[in-house]
Tab-separated table of C-alpha atoms in Angstrom:
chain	number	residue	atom	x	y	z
A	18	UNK	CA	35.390	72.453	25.165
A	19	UNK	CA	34.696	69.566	27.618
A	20	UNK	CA	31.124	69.344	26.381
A	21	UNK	CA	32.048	68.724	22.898
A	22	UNK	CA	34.792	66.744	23.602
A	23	UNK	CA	32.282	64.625	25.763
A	24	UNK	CA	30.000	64.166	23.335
A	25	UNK	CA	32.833	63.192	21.434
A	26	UNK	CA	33.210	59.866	23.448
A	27	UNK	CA	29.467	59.146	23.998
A	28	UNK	CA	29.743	58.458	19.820
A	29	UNK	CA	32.439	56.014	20.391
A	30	UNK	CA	30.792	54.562	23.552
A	31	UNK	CA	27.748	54.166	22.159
A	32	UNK	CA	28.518	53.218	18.647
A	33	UNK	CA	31.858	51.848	18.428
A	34	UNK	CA	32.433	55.046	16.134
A	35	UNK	CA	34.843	57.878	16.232
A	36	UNK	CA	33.019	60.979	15.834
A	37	UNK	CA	35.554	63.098	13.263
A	38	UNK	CA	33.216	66.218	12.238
A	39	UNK	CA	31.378	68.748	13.590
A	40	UNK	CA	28.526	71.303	12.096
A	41	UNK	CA	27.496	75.018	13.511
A	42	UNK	CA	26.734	78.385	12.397
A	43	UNK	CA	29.064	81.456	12.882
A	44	UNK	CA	27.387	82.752	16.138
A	45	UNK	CA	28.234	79.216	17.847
A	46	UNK	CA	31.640	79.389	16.469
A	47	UNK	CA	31.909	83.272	18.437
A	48	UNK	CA	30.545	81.180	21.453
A	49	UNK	CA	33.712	78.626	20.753
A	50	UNK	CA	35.837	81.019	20.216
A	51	UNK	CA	35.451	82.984	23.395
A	52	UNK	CA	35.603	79.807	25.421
A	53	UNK	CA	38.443	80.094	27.868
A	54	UNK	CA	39.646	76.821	27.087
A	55	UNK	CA	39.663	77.328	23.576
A	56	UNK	CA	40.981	80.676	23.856
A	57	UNK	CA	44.264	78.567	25.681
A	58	UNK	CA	44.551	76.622	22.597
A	59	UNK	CA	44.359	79.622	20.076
A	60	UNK	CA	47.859	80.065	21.409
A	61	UNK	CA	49.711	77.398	19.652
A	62	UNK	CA	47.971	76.015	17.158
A	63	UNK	CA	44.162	76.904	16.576
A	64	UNK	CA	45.173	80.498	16.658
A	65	UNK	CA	46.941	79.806	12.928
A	66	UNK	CA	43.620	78.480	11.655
A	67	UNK	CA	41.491	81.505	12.894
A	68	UNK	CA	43.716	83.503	10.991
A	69	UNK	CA	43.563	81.736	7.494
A	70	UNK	CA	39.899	81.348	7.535
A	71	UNK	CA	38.017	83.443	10.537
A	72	UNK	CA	36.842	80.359	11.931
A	73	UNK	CA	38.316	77.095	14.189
A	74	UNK	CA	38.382	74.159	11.258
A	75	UNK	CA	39.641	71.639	13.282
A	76	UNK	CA	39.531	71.052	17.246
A	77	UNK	CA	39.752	68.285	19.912
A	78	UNK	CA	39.817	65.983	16.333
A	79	UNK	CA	36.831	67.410	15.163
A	80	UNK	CA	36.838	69.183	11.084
A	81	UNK	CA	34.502	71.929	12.117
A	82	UNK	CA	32.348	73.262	9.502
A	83	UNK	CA	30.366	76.513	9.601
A	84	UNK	CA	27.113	76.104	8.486
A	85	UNK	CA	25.165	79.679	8.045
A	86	UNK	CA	22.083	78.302	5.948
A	87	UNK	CA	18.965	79.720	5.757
A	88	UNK	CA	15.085	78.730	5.156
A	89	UNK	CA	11.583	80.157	5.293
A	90	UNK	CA	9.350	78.350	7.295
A	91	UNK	CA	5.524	78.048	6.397
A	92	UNK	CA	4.515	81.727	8.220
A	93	UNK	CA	7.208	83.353	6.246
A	94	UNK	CA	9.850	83.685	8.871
A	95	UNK	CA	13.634	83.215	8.356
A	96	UNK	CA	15.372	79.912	10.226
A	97	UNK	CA	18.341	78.733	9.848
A	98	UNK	CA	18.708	75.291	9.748
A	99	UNK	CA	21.657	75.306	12.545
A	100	UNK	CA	20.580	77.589	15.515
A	101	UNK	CA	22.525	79.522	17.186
A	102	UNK	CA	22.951	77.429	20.525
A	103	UNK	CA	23.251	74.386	18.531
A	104	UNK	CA	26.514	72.065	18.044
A	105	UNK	CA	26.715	68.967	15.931
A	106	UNK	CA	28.913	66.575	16.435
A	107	UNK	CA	28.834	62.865	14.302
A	108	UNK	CA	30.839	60.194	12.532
A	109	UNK	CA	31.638	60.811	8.983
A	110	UNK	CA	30.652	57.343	7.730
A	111	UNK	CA	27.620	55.064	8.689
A	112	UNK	CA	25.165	57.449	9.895
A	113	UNK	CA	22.622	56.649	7.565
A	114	UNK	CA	21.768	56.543	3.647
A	115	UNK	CA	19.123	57.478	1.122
A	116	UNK	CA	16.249	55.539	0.505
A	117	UNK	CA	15.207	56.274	-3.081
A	118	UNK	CA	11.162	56.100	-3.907
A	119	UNK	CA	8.645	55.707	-6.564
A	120	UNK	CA	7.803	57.786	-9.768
A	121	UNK	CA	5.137	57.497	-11.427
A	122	UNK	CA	5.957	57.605	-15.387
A	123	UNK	CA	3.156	57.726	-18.294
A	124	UNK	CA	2.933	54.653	-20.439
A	125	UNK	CA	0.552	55.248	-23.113
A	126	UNK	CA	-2.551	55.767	-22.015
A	127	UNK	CA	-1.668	54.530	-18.276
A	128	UNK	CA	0.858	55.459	-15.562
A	129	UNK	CA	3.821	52.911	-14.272
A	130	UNK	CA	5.368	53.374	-11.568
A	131	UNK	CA	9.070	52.891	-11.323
A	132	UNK	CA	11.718	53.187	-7.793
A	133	UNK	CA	14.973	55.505	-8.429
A	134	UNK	CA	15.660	57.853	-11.184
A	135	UNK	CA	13.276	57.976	-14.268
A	136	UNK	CA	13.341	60.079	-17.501
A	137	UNK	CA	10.825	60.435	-20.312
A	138	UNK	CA	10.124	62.788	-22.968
A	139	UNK	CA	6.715	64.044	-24.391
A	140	UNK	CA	5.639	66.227	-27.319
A	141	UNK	CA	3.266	69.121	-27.993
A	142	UNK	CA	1.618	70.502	-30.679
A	143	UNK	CA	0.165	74.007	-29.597
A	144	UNK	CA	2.814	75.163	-28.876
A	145	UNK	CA	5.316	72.734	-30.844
A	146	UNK	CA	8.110	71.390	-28.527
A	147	UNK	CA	9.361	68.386	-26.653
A	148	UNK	CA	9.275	67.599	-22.604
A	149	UNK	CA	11.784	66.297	-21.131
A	150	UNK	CA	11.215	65.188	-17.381
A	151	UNK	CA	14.044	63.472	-15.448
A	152	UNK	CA	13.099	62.784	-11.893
A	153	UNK	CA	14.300	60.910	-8.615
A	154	UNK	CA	13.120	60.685	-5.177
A	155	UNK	CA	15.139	59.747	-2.218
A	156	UNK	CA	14.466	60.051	1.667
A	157	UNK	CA	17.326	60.735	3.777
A	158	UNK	CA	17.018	58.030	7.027
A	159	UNK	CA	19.340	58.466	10.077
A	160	UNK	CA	19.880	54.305	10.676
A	161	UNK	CA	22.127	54.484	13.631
A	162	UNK	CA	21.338	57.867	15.615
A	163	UNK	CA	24.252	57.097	18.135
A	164	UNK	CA	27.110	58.095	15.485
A	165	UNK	CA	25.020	61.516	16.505
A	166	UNK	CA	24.733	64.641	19.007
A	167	UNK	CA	23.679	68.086	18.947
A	168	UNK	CA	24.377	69.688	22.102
A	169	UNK	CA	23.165	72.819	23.040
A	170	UNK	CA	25.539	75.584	24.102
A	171	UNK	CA	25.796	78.705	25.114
């Protein structure tokens, strides 16, 4: 609990920022929940909250989200994007934005290229029908990595 609440206020000292949200997965959240500080709290008032939804949604000013997504890396292995030893704690405004990029879109004979969201539409005659493409590319950028911790616990 002191860990997250100290990361807490290294957000606002170093960004001028109130951190107000919090990511982890369910096996982190077991972690939180067996903290003996935390388990003080589930007393009075976190203890309500475990029992609506199995999990601690809000603590120390923090709207904790459980975050139990999963990807396959390039050798085929499962990862979840959250470890289990991982807490995130940021601001919910100003971290960062999207930066959208180029398409390239046929124009006659040629190719244009266009920034943000494009759509065009092509036909075929073996087999008969009509293409529709609509595409947009953004890249997420992290502009001010102080609204941002992930601590490691355990």
């Amino acid at each position: 609990m002191n860990d997250i609440l100290g990361w807490k206020k290294l957000i606002a000292r170093d960004s001028w920022v109130t951190a107000d949200r919090a990511y982890c997965n369910s096996q982190a959240m077991i972690y939180l929940v067996e903290n003996s500080a935390v388990q003080t709290l589930l007393q009075y008032t976190v203890g309500n909250q475990l029992a609506e939804s199995g999990f601690i949604t809000r603590l120390g000013g923090l709207n904790i989200t459980v975050y139990d997504v999963n990807y396959v890396d390039d050798s085929g292995n499962v990862q979840q994007f959250i470890p289990d030893n991982k807490f995130i704690v940021m601001a919910k405004e100003g971290l960062g934005k999207a930066f959208t990029g180029p398409q390239d879109v046929p124009s006659g004979d040629s190719v244009r290229t266009e920034i943000g969201k494009v759509s065009y539409s092509w036909s075929t005659k073996d087999p008969v029908d009509t293409w529709i493409k609509v595409a947009d590319s953004y890249m997420p950028a992290i502009q001010n990595p102080d609204q941002l911790v992930i601590g490691t616990i355990a």
